[in-house]
Short mmCIF file of C-alpha atoms in Angstrom, two decimals:
data_model
loop_
_atom_site.label_atom_id
_atom_site.label_comp_id
_atom_site.label_asym_id
_atom_site.label_seq_id
_atom_site.Cartn_x
_atom_site.Cartn_y
_atom_site.Cartn_z
CA MET E 149 121.14 122.14 155.74
CA LEU E 150 117.78 121.95 153.99
CA TYR E 151 115.56 123.23 156.84
CA ARG E 152 113.00 125.71 155.58
CA ARG E 153 109.93 127.65 156.68
CA ARG E 154 106.88 128.24 154.52
CA THR E 155 103.26 129.31 154.80
CA LEU E 156 100.47 127.19 153.36
CA ASP E 157 97.33 129.05 152.29
CA LEU E 158 94.58 126.55 153.16
CA PRO E 159 90.78 126.79 153.11
CA ARG E 160 90.60 127.36 156.89
CA GLY E 161 93.51 129.73 157.09
CA LYS E 162 97.25 129.87 156.89
CA LEU E 163 99.50 127.17 158.29
CA GLU E 164 103.11 127.84 159.15
CA THR E 165 105.51 125.02 158.39
CA PRO E 166 107.37 122.95 159.41
CA VAL E 167 104.52 121.51 161.42
CA LEU E 168 103.63 118.33 163.28
CA PHE E 169 100.17 116.82 162.87
CA PRO E 170 99.23 114.91 166.04
CA VAL E 171 97.42 111.74 164.95
CA ARG E 172 93.90 111.52 166.41
CA ASN E 173 92.30 108.17 167.17
CA LEU E 174 88.93 109.38 165.88
CA GLY E 175 87.17 106.52 164.10
CA LYS E 176 89.37 103.89 165.68
CA ARG E 177 87.20 103.99 168.80
CA SER E 178 83.55 104.73 169.49
CA SER E 179 84.63 108.23 170.50
CA ASP E 180 87.77 110.31 170.16
CA ASN E 181 89.61 110.07 173.49
CA THR E 182 92.62 112.09 172.34
CA PRO E 183 93.27 114.64 175.14
CA ALA E 184 92.50 118.28 174.36
CA TYR E 185 95.50 120.15 172.99
CA ALA E 186 94.33 122.41 170.18
CA GLY E 187 94.13 125.94 171.50
CA THR E 188 96.49 125.19 174.41
CA ILE E 189 99.70 124.23 172.58
CA PRO E 190 100.30 126.94 169.96
CA GLU E 191 102.21 124.68 167.55
CA PHE E 192 99.39 122.18 167.38
CA SER E 193 96.47 123.89 165.71
CA ALA E 194 96.37 120.91 163.38
CA ALA E 195 95.39 117.25 163.42
CA MET E 196 95.78 114.10 161.33
CA ILE E 197 92.77 111.81 160.92
CA ASN E 198 92.09 108.53 159.13
CA ALA E 199 89.26 109.21 156.67
CA ARG E 200 88.56 105.51 156.09
CA SER E 201 88.15 104.70 159.79
CA ILE E 202 85.70 107.54 160.29
CA ARG E 203 83.65 106.58 157.24
CA ASN E 204 83.52 102.95 158.35
CA ARG E 205 82.30 103.73 161.88
CA GLU E 206 78.60 104.04 161.08
CA PRO E 207 77.25 105.88 164.17
CA MET E 208 80.01 108.48 163.90
CA TRP E 209 79.58 108.84 160.15
CA ASN E 210 75.83 109.31 160.61
CA ARG E 211 76.45 112.13 163.09
CA LEU E 212 78.93 113.77 160.74
CA THR E 213 76.53 113.63 157.81
CA ASN E 214 73.61 114.89 159.88
CA GLY E 215 74.84 118.24 161.08
CA VAL E 216 77.72 117.55 163.49
CA SER E 217 80.96 118.99 162.19
CA LEU E 218 84.19 117.03 162.30
CA ARG E 219 85.75 119.63 164.60
CA GLU E 220 82.77 119.40 166.96
CA GLU E 221 83.19 115.62 167.03
CA MET E 222 86.85 116.10 167.95
CA GLY E 223 86.18 118.91 170.43
CA VAL E 224 88.61 121.30 168.76
CA PRO E 225 88.23 124.89 167.48
CA GLU E 226 86.56 125.22 164.09
CA ASP E 227 89.72 126.71 162.58
CA THR E 228 91.79 123.59 163.36
CA ILE E 229 93.65 122.48 160.24
CA VAL E 230 92.85 118.84 159.42
CA PHE E 231 94.91 116.48 157.29
CA ALA E 232 92.78 113.48 156.26
CA ASP E 233 94.84 110.58 154.97
CA SER E 234 93.24 107.67 153.13
CA GLY E 235 93.86 105.15 155.90
CA GLY E 236 96.39 103.47 153.66
CA PHE E 237 98.34 102.04 156.59
CA ASP E 238 95.37 99.69 157.14
CA PHE E 239 96.01 98.32 153.65
CA SER E 240 99.30 96.84 154.77
CA SER E 241 97.31 93.82 155.86
CA GLU E 242 93.83 94.40 154.44
CA GLU E 243 92.40 94.59 150.94
CA VAL E 244 91.76 98.03 149.53
CA ASP E 245 88.06 98.72 150.03
CA THR E 246 87.84 102.22 148.63
CA THR E 247 88.61 104.12 145.46
CA PRO E 248 90.30 107.48 144.87
CA ALA E 249 86.86 108.98 144.12
CA GLU E 250 85.26 107.59 147.30
CA THR E 251 88.17 108.75 149.43
CA LEU E 252 88.03 112.26 147.95
CA ASP E 253 84.30 112.33 148.63
CA THR E 254 84.89 111.39 152.27
CA GLN E 255 87.65 113.98 152.66
CA ARG E 256 85.37 116.65 151.18
CA GLN E 257 82.47 115.73 153.47
CA LEU E 258 84.78 115.95 156.47
CA ASN E 259 85.85 119.45 155.40
CA ALA E 260 89.47 118.40 155.58
CA ASP E 261 92.07 120.96 154.54
CA ILE E 262 94.71 118.52 153.29
CA TYR E 263 93.96 115.31 151.37
CA GLY E 264 96.26 112.29 151.17
CA THR E 265 95.73 109.97 148.20
CA VAL E 266 94.90 106.25 148.51
CA ASP E 267 98.03 104.18 148.85
CA LEU E 268 99.35 100.69 149.44
CA PRO E 269 102.26 100.74 151.92
CA LEU E 270 105.16 98.36 151.49
CA SER E 271 106.35 95.89 154.07
CA ARG E 272 109.61 94.10 154.64
CA GLU E 273 107.89 90.74 154.31
CA ASN E 274 106.59 91.33 150.82
CA ARG E 275 108.53 90.09 147.84
CA ASP E 276 110.07 92.57 145.43
CA ALA E 277 107.47 91.91 142.74
CA GLU E 278 104.60 92.52 145.15
CA ASN E 279 106.17 95.71 146.46
CA GLU E 280 106.69 96.90 142.92
CA ARG E 281 103.00 96.31 142.24
CA ARG E 282 102.09 98.29 145.34
CA VAL E 283 104.30 101.19 144.29
CA ASP E 284 102.71 101.26 140.82
CA GLN E 285 99.17 100.96 142.20
CA SER E 286 99.72 103.84 144.64
CA THR E 287 100.98 105.97 141.77
CA GLN E 288 97.88 105.19 139.70
CA TYR E 289 95.59 105.97 142.65
CA ALA E 290 97.34 109.33 143.05
CA LEU E 291 96.88 110.19 139.38
CA GLU E 292 93.19 109.22 139.53
CA ALA E 293 92.74 111.55 142.51
CA SER E 294 94.51 114.34 140.63
CA ASP E 295 92.13 113.87 137.68
CA GLN E 296 89.03 113.89 139.88
CA LEU E 297 89.80 116.75 142.26
CA ASP E 298 88.03 119.79 140.88
CA SER E 299 88.68 122.52 143.44
CA GLY E 300 89.46 122.99 147.10
CA GLY E 301 91.65 120.71 149.16
CA PHE E 302 95.42 120.66 149.27
CA LEU E 303 96.26 117.38 147.55
CA LEU E 304 99.33 115.40 148.59
CA ALA E 305 100.23 112.37 146.47
CA SER E 306 101.20 109.44 148.68
CA VAL E 307 104.52 108.04 147.48
CA HIS E 308 106.31 104.80 148.29
CA GLY E 309 109.63 103.31 147.28
CA TYR E 310 112.04 100.64 148.45
CA ASP E 311 115.15 102.56 147.38
CA PRO E 312 116.07 106.21 146.71
CA GLU E 313 115.89 105.81 142.94
CA THR E 314 112.33 104.46 143.08
CA VAL E 315 111.22 107.31 145.33
CA ARG E 316 112.89 109.93 143.15
CA ASN E 317 111.45 108.49 139.91
CA ASN E 318 107.97 108.22 141.42
CA VAL E 319 107.89 111.82 142.54
CA ARG E 320 109.12 113.03 139.16
CA TYR E 321 106.60 110.87 137.30
CA LEU E 322 103.74 112.22 139.40
CA GLU E 323 105.07 115.76 138.93
CA ASN E 324 104.95 115.33 135.15
CA HIS E 325 101.59 113.56 134.89
CA GLY E 326 99.46 114.92 137.72
CA ASP E 327 98.57 118.11 139.54
CA PHE E 328 99.61 117.94 143.19
CA ASP E 329 100.34 120.49 145.89
CA GLY E 330 102.98 118.22 147.33
CA TYR E 331 103.92 114.68 148.25
CA ALA E 332 103.61 112.45 151.30
CA LEU E 333 106.24 109.77 151.74
CA GLY E 334 105.01 106.53 153.25
CA SER E 335 106.19 103.02 154.20
CA MET E 336 108.60 104.54 156.70
CA VAL E 337 107.19 103.03 159.90
CA PRO E 338 108.17 99.37 159.24
CA ILE E 339 111.79 100.45 158.59
CA ARG E 340 111.98 103.24 161.17
CA THR E 341 114.84 101.60 163.09
CA ASP E 342 116.98 101.66 159.92
CA TYR E 343 117.71 105.37 160.30
CA THR E 344 120.26 105.51 157.49
CA LYS E 345 117.89 103.97 154.93
CA VAL E 346 115.03 106.20 156.03
CA THR E 347 117.09 109.38 155.73
CA LYS E 348 118.26 108.37 152.24
CA LEU E 349 114.67 107.80 151.07
CA ILE E 350 113.55 111.14 152.50
CA LEU E 351 116.45 112.97 150.91
CA ALA E 352 115.61 111.37 147.54
CA ALA E 353 112.08 112.75 147.78
CA ARG E 354 113.33 116.17 148.90
CA LYS E 355 115.75 116.35 145.97
CA ALA E 356 113.03 115.40 143.47
CA THR E 357 110.66 118.28 144.25
CA ASP E 358 110.54 121.73 145.79
CA LYS E 359 106.86 121.30 146.65
CA HIS E 360 105.51 120.50 150.11
CA LEU E 361 106.94 117.26 151.52
CA HIS E 362 105.19 115.32 154.29
CA VAL E 363 106.55 112.15 155.92
CA TYR E 364 103.98 109.73 157.32
CA GLY E 365 104.38 108.36 160.84
CA LEU E 366 107.82 109.58 161.92
CA GLY E 367 107.19 112.70 164.00
CA GLY E 368 108.55 111.38 167.30
CA LEU E 369 111.29 113.02 169.36
CA VAL E 370 114.26 111.30 167.73
CA TYR E 371 113.16 111.70 164.13
CA GLN E 372 111.95 115.28 164.40
CA PRO E 373 115.39 116.95 164.21
CA LEU E 374 116.42 114.71 161.29
CA LEU E 375 113.25 115.53 159.36
CA LEU E 376 113.72 119.25 159.94
CA TYR E 377 117.36 119.08 158.87
CA LEU E 378 116.35 117.29 155.66
CA GLY E 379 113.84 119.98 154.72
CA VAL E 380 110.65 118.05 155.48
CA ASP E 381 107.70 120.45 155.73
CA SER E 382 105.33 118.38 157.83
CA PHE E 383 105.12 115.08 159.65
CA ASP E 384 102.73 113.26 161.94
CA SER E 385 102.96 111.18 165.06
CA SER E 386 100.85 109.13 167.43
CA ALA E 387 103.87 108.56 169.70
CA PHE E 388 102.44 110.80 172.40
CA ILE E 389 99.43 108.46 172.85
CA ARG E 390 101.28 105.16 172.42
CA SER E 391 104.07 106.19 174.77
CA ALA E 392 101.64 107.29 177.47
CA GLY E 393 99.90 103.92 177.20
CA ASN E 394 103.23 102.30 178.08
CA ARG E 395 103.92 104.84 180.88
CA ASN E 396 106.72 106.17 178.74
CA TYR E 397 107.69 109.78 179.43
CA LEU E 398 109.06 111.76 176.49
CA ILE E 399 111.98 114.08 177.33
CA PRO E 400 113.01 116.69 174.74
CA GLY E 401 116.62 116.23 173.69
CA PHE E 402 116.73 112.69 174.98
CA GLY E 403 113.82 110.48 173.96
CA GLY E 404 111.48 108.22 175.92
CA GLU E 405 112.00 107.06 179.49
CA GLU E 406 109.85 104.55 181.35
CA LEU E 407 108.55 106.14 184.54
CA ARG E 408 109.46 103.07 186.56
CA ASN E 409 113.14 103.79 185.83
CA ILE E 410 113.04 107.22 187.46
CA GLU E 411 110.47 106.73 190.20
CA SER E 412 112.89 107.98 192.85
CA LEU E 413 112.36 111.51 191.51
CA GLU E 414 109.72 113.64 193.17
CA HIS E 415 109.25 115.87 190.15
CA LEU E 416 109.82 115.10 186.49
CA PRO E 417 112.46 117.03 184.50
CA CYS E 418 110.03 118.92 182.25
CA PRO E 419 108.58 122.25 183.51
CA CYS E 420 105.72 122.22 180.97
CA PRO E 421 102.20 123.28 182.11
CA ILE E 422 101.35 119.64 182.84
CA CYS E 423 104.45 118.63 184.82
CA GLY E 424 105.39 121.93 186.43
CA GLN E 425 103.11 121.66 189.47
CA ARG E 426 102.56 117.90 189.59
CA SER E 427 104.62 115.19 191.24
CA LEU E 428 105.84 112.12 189.39
CA ASP E 429 103.23 110.02 191.22
CA GLU E 430 100.43 112.30 190.07
CA ILE E 431 101.58 112.10 186.45
CA ARG E 432 101.98 108.34 186.61
CA GLU E 433 98.42 107.89 187.83
CA ASP E 434 96.91 110.18 185.20
CA ARG E 435 97.32 108.82 181.68
CA THR E 436 95.65 111.86 180.16
CA ALA E 437 98.16 114.15 181.87
CA LEU E 438 101.04 111.98 180.64
CA THR E 439 99.68 112.10 177.09
CA ARG E 440 99.40 115.88 177.23
CA HIS E 441 102.93 116.19 178.60
CA ASN E 442 104.19 114.03 175.71
CA LEU E 443 102.60 116.50 173.31
CA TRP E 444 104.38 119.36 175.06
CA ALA E 445 107.62 117.39 174.71
CA LEU E 446 107.11 117.16 170.94
CA ALA E 447 106.38 120.88 170.81
CA THR E 448 109.51 121.65 172.82
CA GLU E 449 111.71 119.61 170.49
CA LEU E 450 110.32 121.59 167.55
CA ARG E 451 110.80 124.91 169.36
CA ARG E 452 114.43 124.12 170.17
CA PHE E 453 115.25 123.42 166.54
CA ARG E 454 113.52 126.61 165.42
CA TYR E 455 115.42 128.58 168.05
CA VAL E 456 118.76 127.23 166.87
CA ALA E 457 117.87 128.05 163.26
CA GLU E 458 116.44 131.51 163.87
CA SER E 459 119.20 132.62 166.24
CA GLY E 460 121.80 131.94 163.60
CA ARG E 461 123.50 129.19 165.55
CA ASP E 462 125.14 126.30 163.74
CA ILE E 463 122.45 123.64 163.33
CA GLU E 464 124.97 120.94 162.49
CA GLU E 465 126.82 121.61 165.74
CA TYR E 466 123.49 121.37 167.57
CA LEU E 467 122.69 118.06 165.91
CA ASP E 468 126.19 116.73 166.59
CA LEU E 469 125.37 117.17 170.29
CA ARG E 470 121.73 116.07 169.93
CA PHE E 471 122.66 112.65 168.53
CA GLN E 472 125.88 112.17 170.47
CA GLY E 473 124.46 109.61 172.86
CA ASN E 474 123.05 107.25 170.24
CA GLU E 475 125.44 105.57 167.86
CA VAL E 476 122.73 104.48 165.41
CA THR E 477 121.06 107.85 164.98
CA LEU E 478 124.42 109.63 164.96
CA ARG E 479 125.56 107.44 162.07
CA ALA E 480 122.35 108.18 160.15
CA TYR E 481 122.77 111.89 160.77
CA GLU E 482 126.41 111.80 159.64
CA THR E 483 125.34 110.07 156.42
CA ALA E 484 122.60 112.64 155.85
CA LYS E 485 125.02 115.48 156.58
CA GLN E 486 127.46 114.28 153.91
CA GLN E 487 124.67 114.08 151.32
CA VAL E 488 123.20 117.44 152.28
CA ARG E 489 126.59 119.16 152.08
CA ARG E 490 126.96 117.95 148.51
CA LEU E 491 123.67 119.68 147.67
CA THR E 492 124.31 123.01 149.32
#
C-alpha cells in the first residue's frame, strides 16, 4: 500500500495531501457558475483552473489585470489554494497557441500556487509517431518552464506516456535535467475506462519519483480509492458538475446513479448538509444543490479512505469490498495490488 500523507508549504499557506482539486469552469463561460464550496467543505480549500481559458476570455482577463483578484472573481476566500494548469487538454484537438514563458506569466499574474507546464495530451486516435512527438514536445516544454521559473510557484512537470516504460523514463529524464517540485500525469481521461492500463501508468510514475504526484482528470468516486492506494498525492475532477448536468447523483462507496432510477424514494441516501433536509424532488429540481451534494460525495469518499488508513484497519480488505460489485475495477485493483505488494 503506497498511500501517504504530506504537507505542501505553498505561498498561500500549507496544504495537506492527499487532496482533490475541484475543477472550476472559470474562463470557459462568461462567469464562473461553479457553486460555492470553499469554506463550507473542509477538504476543498483548493481549486483547479485553466490558465489558458482565463487569459483568452478578454473581459475576464481585463478585470483580473485591473485590480480584481482571481479569488474575488471566483467568489472564494483569499487563502484558497489554486492549481493553474496550462489548458493542455484543449491541445488534444487545437494547435498550441502559447509558450512555456507565456503560460508562466499568466500563472504568475493569477497568483496561482501550483503551476502545471504546457503539454500536449495523447489520444487513442493518434498514430504512434505522432504520440511520440507529443511526449517529446511536452518534455521540452517542461524543461523550458523549469529554466524560466525564477522563484515562487510550485512547479509540476506535465508528463505523458503510452506505456509504463515511457512514463517512467520521462519522469527520470525530467528529474535529471530540470528542477521540479513534482509531476502531473496526463492523457488519462481518454483511456479512463481501461482501469488496468491506467493503474499501471500511474504506478510507473509513482515508482520513478518520490516527489509530489498529481493525476489529471481522474478524481471521481471510482478512481479516488485507487489513486490513494497507489500513493497519488493530488488529483482533480469536474465530475461533480458534469454529473449534476445529467441529473446523476454520486453515492460514496457506489458511484453515480441517475435520479430517474430511484425516484420512488422520498429522501436520498446521503445525509450531507445538502440532502439531509431536502426531498428527492427538491434536489432534482435544483441543479446547484445536486452539484454541491456531488462535491460532498467526493469529500465523503476521501474521508472514508482516510478513516480506514488512520484507524489501522486493513486498506486492502476495505478495497476488496469497495470494488466487489464491479468486475472491471476489481480486476484493475487486483493487478495494482500484486504490483504494489512487490514494492513493499
